[in-house]
Structures are given as structure tokens and as C-alpha cells.
CSV table of C-alpha atoms in Angstrom, one decimal:
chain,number,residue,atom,x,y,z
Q,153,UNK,CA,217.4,250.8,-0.7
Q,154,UNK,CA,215.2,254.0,-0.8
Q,155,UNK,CA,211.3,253.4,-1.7
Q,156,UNK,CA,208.6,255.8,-2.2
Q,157,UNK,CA,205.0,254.3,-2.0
Q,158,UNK,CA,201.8,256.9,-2.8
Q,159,UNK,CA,198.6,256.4,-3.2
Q,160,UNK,CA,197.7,254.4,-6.5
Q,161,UNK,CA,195.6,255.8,-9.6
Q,162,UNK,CA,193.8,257.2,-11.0
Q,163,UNK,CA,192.0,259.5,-9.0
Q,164,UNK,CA,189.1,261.4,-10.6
Q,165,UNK,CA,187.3,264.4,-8.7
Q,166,UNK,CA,184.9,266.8,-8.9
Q,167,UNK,CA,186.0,270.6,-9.7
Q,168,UNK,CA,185.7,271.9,-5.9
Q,169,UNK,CA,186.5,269.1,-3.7
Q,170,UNK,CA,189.3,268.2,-1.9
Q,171,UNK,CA,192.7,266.3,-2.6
Q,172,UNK,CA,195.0,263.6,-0.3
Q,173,UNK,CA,197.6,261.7,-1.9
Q,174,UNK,CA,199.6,259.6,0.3
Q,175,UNK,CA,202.8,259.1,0.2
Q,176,UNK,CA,205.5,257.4,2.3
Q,177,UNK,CA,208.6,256.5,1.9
Q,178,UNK,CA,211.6,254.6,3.3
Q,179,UNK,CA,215.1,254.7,3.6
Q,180,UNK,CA,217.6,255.1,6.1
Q,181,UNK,CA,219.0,258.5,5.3
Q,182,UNK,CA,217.9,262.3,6.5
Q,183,UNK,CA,215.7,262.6,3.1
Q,184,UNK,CA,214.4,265.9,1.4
Q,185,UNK,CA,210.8,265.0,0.3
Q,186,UNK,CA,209.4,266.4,-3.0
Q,187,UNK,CA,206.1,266.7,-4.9
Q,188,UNK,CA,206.6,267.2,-8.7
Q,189,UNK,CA,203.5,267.5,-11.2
Q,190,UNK,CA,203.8,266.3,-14.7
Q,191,UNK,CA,201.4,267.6,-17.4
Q,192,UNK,CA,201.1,265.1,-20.4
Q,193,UNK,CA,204.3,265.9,-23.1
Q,194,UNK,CA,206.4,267.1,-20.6
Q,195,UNK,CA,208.7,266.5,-17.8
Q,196,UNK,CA,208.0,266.4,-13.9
Q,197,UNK,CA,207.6,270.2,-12.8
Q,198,UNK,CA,208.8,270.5,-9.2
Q,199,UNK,CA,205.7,271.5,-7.0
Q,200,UNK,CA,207.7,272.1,-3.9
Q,201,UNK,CA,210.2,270.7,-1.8
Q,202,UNK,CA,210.6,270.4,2.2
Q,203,UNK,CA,214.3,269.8,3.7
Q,204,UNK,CA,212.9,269.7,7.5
Q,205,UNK,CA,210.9,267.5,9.4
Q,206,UNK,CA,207.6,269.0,10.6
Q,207,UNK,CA,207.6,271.6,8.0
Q,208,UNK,CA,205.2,272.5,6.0
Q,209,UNK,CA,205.5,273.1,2.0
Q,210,UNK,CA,203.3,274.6,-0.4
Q,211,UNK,CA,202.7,275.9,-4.2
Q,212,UNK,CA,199.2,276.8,-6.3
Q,213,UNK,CA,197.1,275.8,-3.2
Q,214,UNK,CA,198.5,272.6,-2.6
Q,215,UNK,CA,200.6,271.5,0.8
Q,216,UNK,CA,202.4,268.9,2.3
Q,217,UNK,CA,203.8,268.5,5.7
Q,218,UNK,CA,206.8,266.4,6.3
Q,219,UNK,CA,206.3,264.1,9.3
Q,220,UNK,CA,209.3,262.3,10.1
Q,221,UNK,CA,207.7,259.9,13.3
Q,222,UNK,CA,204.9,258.3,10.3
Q,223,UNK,CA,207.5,258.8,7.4
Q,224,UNK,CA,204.6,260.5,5.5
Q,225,UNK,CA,204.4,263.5,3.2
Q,226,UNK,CA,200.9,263.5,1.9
Q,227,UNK,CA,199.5,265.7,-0.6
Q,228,UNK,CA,196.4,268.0,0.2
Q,229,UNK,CA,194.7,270.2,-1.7
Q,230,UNK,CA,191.4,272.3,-0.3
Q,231,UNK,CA,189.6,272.6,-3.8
Q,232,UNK,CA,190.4,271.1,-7.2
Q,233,UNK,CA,190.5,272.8,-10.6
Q,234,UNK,CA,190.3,271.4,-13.8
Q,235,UNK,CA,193.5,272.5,-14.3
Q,236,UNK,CA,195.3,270.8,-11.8
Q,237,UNK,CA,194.5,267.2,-14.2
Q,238,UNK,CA,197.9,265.6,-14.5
Q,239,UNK,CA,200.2,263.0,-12.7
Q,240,UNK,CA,201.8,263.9,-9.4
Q,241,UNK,CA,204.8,262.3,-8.0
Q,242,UNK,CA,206.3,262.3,-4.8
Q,243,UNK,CA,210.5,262.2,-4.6
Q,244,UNK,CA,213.1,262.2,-2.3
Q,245,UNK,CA,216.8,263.0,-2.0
Q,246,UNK,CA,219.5,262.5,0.4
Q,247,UNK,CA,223.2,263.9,0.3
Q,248,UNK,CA,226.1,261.8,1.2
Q,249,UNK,CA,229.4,263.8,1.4
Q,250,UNK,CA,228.0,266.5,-1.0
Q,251,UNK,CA,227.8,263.2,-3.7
Q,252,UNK,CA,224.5,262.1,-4.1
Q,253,UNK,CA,221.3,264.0,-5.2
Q,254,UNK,CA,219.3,261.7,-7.5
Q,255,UNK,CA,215.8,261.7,-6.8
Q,256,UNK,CA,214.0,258.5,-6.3
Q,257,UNK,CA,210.2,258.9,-7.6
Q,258,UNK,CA,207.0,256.8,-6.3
Q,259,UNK,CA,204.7,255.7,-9.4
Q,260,UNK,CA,203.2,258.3,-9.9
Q,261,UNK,CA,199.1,259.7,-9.2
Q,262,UNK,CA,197.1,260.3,-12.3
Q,263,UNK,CA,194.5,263.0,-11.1
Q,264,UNK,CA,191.8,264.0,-13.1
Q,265,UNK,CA,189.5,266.5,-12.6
Q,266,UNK,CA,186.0,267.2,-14.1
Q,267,UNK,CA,184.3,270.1,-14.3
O,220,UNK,CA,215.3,280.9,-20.6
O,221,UNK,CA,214.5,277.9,-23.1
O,222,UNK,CA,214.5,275.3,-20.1
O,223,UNK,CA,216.6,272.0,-20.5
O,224,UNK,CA,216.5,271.0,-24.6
O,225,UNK,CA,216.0,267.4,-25.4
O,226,UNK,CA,216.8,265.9,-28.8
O,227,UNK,CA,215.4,264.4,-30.7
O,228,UNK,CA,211.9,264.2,-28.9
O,229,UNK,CA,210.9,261.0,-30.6
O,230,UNK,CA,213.5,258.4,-31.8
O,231,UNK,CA,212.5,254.7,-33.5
O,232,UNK,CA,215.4,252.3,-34.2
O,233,UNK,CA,214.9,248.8,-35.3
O,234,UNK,CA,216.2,246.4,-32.8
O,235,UNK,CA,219.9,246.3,-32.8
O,236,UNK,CA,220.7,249.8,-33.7
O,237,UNK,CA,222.2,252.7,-31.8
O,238,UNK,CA,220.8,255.4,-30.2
O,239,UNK,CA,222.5,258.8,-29.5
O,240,UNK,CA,220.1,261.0,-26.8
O,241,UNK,CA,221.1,264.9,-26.6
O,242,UNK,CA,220.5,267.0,-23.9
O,243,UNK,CA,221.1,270.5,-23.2
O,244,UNK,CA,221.5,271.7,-19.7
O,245,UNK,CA,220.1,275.7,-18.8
O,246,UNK,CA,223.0,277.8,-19.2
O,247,UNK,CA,224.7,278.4,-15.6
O,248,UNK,CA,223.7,274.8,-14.6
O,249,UNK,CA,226.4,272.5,-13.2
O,250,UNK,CA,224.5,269.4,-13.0
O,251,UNK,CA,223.2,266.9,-15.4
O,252,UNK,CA,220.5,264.0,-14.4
O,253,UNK,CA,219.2,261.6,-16.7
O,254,UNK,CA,216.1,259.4,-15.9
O,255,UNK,CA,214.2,256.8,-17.5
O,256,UNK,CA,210.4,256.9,-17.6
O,257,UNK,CA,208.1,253.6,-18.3
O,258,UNK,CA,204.8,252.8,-17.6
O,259,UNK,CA,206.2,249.7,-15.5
O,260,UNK,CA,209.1,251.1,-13.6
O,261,UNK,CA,207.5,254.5,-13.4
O,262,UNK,CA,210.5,257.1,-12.7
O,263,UNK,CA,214.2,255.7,-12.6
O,264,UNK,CA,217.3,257.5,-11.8
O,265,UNK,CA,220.3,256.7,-14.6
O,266,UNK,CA,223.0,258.7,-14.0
O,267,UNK,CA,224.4,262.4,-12.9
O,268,UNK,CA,227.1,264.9,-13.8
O,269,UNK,CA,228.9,267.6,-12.0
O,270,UNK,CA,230.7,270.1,-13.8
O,271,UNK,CA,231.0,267.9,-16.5
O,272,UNK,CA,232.7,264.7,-14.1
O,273,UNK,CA,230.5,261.3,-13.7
O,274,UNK,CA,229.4,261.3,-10.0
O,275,UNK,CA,226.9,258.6,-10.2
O,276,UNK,CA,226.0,256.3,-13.1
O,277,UNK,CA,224.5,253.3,-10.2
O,278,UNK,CA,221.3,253.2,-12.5
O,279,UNK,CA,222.9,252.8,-15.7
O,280,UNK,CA,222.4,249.3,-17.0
O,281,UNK,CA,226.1,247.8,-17.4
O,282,UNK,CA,225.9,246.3,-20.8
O,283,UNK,CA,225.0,248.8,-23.5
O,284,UNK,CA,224.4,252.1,-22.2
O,285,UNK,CA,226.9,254.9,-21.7
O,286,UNK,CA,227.0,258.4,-21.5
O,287,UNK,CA,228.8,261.7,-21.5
O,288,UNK,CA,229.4,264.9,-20.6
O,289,UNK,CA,232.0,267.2,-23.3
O,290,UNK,CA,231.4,270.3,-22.5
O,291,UNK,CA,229.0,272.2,-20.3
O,292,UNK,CA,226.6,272.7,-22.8
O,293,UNK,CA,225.3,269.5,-24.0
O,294,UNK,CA,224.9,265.8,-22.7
O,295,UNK,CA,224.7,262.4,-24.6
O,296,UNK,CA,222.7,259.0,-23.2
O,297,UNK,CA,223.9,256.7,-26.2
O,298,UNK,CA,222.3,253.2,-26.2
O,299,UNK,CA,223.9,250.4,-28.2
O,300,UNK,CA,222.5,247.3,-30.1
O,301,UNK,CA,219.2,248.8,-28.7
O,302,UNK,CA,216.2,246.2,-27.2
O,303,UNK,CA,212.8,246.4,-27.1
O,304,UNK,CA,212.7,246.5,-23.2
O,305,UNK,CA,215.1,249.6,-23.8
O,306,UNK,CA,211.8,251.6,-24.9
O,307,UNK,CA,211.1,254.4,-22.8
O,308,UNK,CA,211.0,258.2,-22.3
O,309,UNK,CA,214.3,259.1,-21.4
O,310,UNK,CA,214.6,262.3,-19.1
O,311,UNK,CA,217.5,265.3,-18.6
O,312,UNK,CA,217.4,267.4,-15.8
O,313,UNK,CA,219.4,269.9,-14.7
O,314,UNK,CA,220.1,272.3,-11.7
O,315,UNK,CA,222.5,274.7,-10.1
O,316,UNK,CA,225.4,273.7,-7.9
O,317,UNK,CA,223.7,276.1,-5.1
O,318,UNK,CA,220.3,274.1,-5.8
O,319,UNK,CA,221.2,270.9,-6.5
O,320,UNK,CA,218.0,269.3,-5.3
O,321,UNK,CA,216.1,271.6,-7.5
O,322,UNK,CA,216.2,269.7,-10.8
O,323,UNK,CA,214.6,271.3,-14.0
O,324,UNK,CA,213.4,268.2,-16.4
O,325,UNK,CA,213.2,268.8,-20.4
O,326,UNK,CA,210.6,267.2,-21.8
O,327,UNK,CA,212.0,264.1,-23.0
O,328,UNK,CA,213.1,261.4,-25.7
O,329,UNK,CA,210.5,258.8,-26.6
O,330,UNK,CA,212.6,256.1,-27.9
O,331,UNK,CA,210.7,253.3,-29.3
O,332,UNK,CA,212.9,250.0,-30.3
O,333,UNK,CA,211.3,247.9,-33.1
């Protein structure tokens, strides 16, 4: 089946340095790859999406580029806010015959981010 | 726009009971997801709705859960003779029929079985 590996937590930074979480993933469909943000008390926020391979997504400073050769979609961020403290999960989504769109989540990154 | 409503946030039964989970799409939305969330499984995909028809329920436990879609306005996840193991945030999303990949999560059921 479909599998999402990305990098394990938690992840605690300094406000103003850089963010990578990996992610890869596995499955023998054409996925859509996804980063969603979740901010404690509520559910997963989509932070973008990317339907093409060797495209490029990006929201609030963060950007991910979906390479289809290394089945990677990792996570980058140029400088961290204190803000941006929560758990980020990468998804993905295939469609078979206009019937299937259920996202299948990796475990989740817990970043946190001091000031 | 009041996003996707979840009730009730928190739920407790005692082991054995029933559980009813509501969830209330945005209005215009065709689709209905639910999800499980646990510290162990992390994210888990239950079931979905179309304009109101079961599509896919190939998460759904077989023994004890069920769920439903009346009208376009609300959604049930109802558990029976609940389990300790069943304790978990559950999750609604919903999205547009143009945007299907672009689900919109409430916030969420705690249920916590006794």
C-alpha cells in the first residue's frame, strides 16, 4: 500500500535558522504530494499542495519541490518564526477512476521554535 | 464561513457504550472525509462521502463502526460497544467536488473510552 516516511521529531530551532523535513513516500500510483500544518486544538491546515513532478510548491515562506526520480518532497524553510511551532505532515493522494481521494498522512513533525 | 463543525469536541463513554460523532461539512461542499488521529497510528483515513453516497469506507474497522451521510448538511461516525483502543481524535474534512484534493479539517472529537 501507500506509505509516507518524514523525518522524525521533534525538531527544535532557533528563530532565524533554516528548516528541512524529509519526506518520502511510496506507492505505485501518480500521487499529489501535500504538506499540511497542524496547530495544537485543531485540525491539519493544508500548506500547499503539488499535482506535478518537478514542481515547485509554496505558502508563508515555506517550499517543497516534488521530485518524482528520489520520490521526495521535502520541506524547506529559509528562516523560522516562533510562529511557525506546530506539527507538520506530509500527505499524498491518488485518483483512480475519479473514486479515490483519501489522503494518506506520514507521522507527523513536531517543530518548535524558540525565540 | 464557520469552517467544518465537529460535535461534540470532547466525548467520554465508559467502555461498552455508544458513541454518535457529528460533523458538519462547509456549505457548498460535496465531500465528506473522516480520519482518526492517535499518537501511535498518527493520521488514518476512515471513510469518504460524495454527494451524500459511501465511496470509500476501506479504513473503517468492520466490527462496530458505521457511518452516514442524510442529508448534505451533516455527517455521523457512530461507534458501538466502544473500546479503550477506540480512543482517539476523530477528524471531518470536507471539500468541493471541483477540489477534491483540497480537504478542509474541523477541529475534531476527542473521544476518550473508559
Amino acid at each position: 500500500g501507500d506509505s509516507v516516511t518524514q523525518t522524525e521529531g521533534p525538531v527544535t530551532l532557533s528563530e532565524g535558522t533554516s528548516l528541512t523535513v524529509n519526506c518520502s513516500y511510496e506507492t505505485k500510483q501518480y500521487p499529489t504530494l501535500f504538506w499540511y500544518v497542524q496547530y495544537p486544538g485543531e485540525g491539519p491546515q493544508l500548506l500547499f499542495k503539488v499535482p506535478k513532478a518537478n514542481e515547485k510548491g509554496s505558502s508563508r515562506g515555506f517550499e517543497a519541490t516534488y521530485n518524482k526520480e528520489a520520490t521526495s518532497f521535502h520541506l524547506q524553510k529559509a528562516s523560522v518564526q516562533e510562529s511557525d511551532s506546530a506539527v507538520y505532515y506530509c500527505a499524498l493522494s491518488w485518483n483512480s477512476g475519479g473514486s479515490n481521494y483519501k489522503l494518506t498522512f506520514g507521522k507527523g513533525t513536531l517543530l518548535t521554535v524558540t525565540p | 464561513n464557520a469552517g467544518v463543525i465537529q460535535t461534540p469536541r470532547h466525548k467520554v463513554t465508559g467502555k461498552g457504550q455508544e458513541a454518535t460523532l457529528w460533523c458538519e461539512p462547509i456549505s457548498g461542499h460535496s465531500a465528506v472525509f473522516w480520519y482518526r488521529q492517535t499518537i501511535v497510528q498518527g493520521l488514518e483515513f476512515l471513510t469518504y462521502f460524495r454527494n451524500q453516497a459511501p465511496i470509500d469506507d476501506s479504513g473503517m474497522p468492520k466490527e462496530r463502526f458505521s457511518a452516514q451521510m442524510p442529508n448534505q448538511s451533516h455527517s455521523t461516525l457512530k461507534i458501538q460497544s466502544t473500546q479503550p483502543q477506540d480512543s482517539a481524535v476523530y477528524l471531518c474534512a470536507s471539500s468541493l467536488q471541483g477540489a477534491l484534493y483540497e480537504q478542509y479539517f474541523g477541529p475534531g472529537t476527542r473521544l476518550t473510552v473508559l
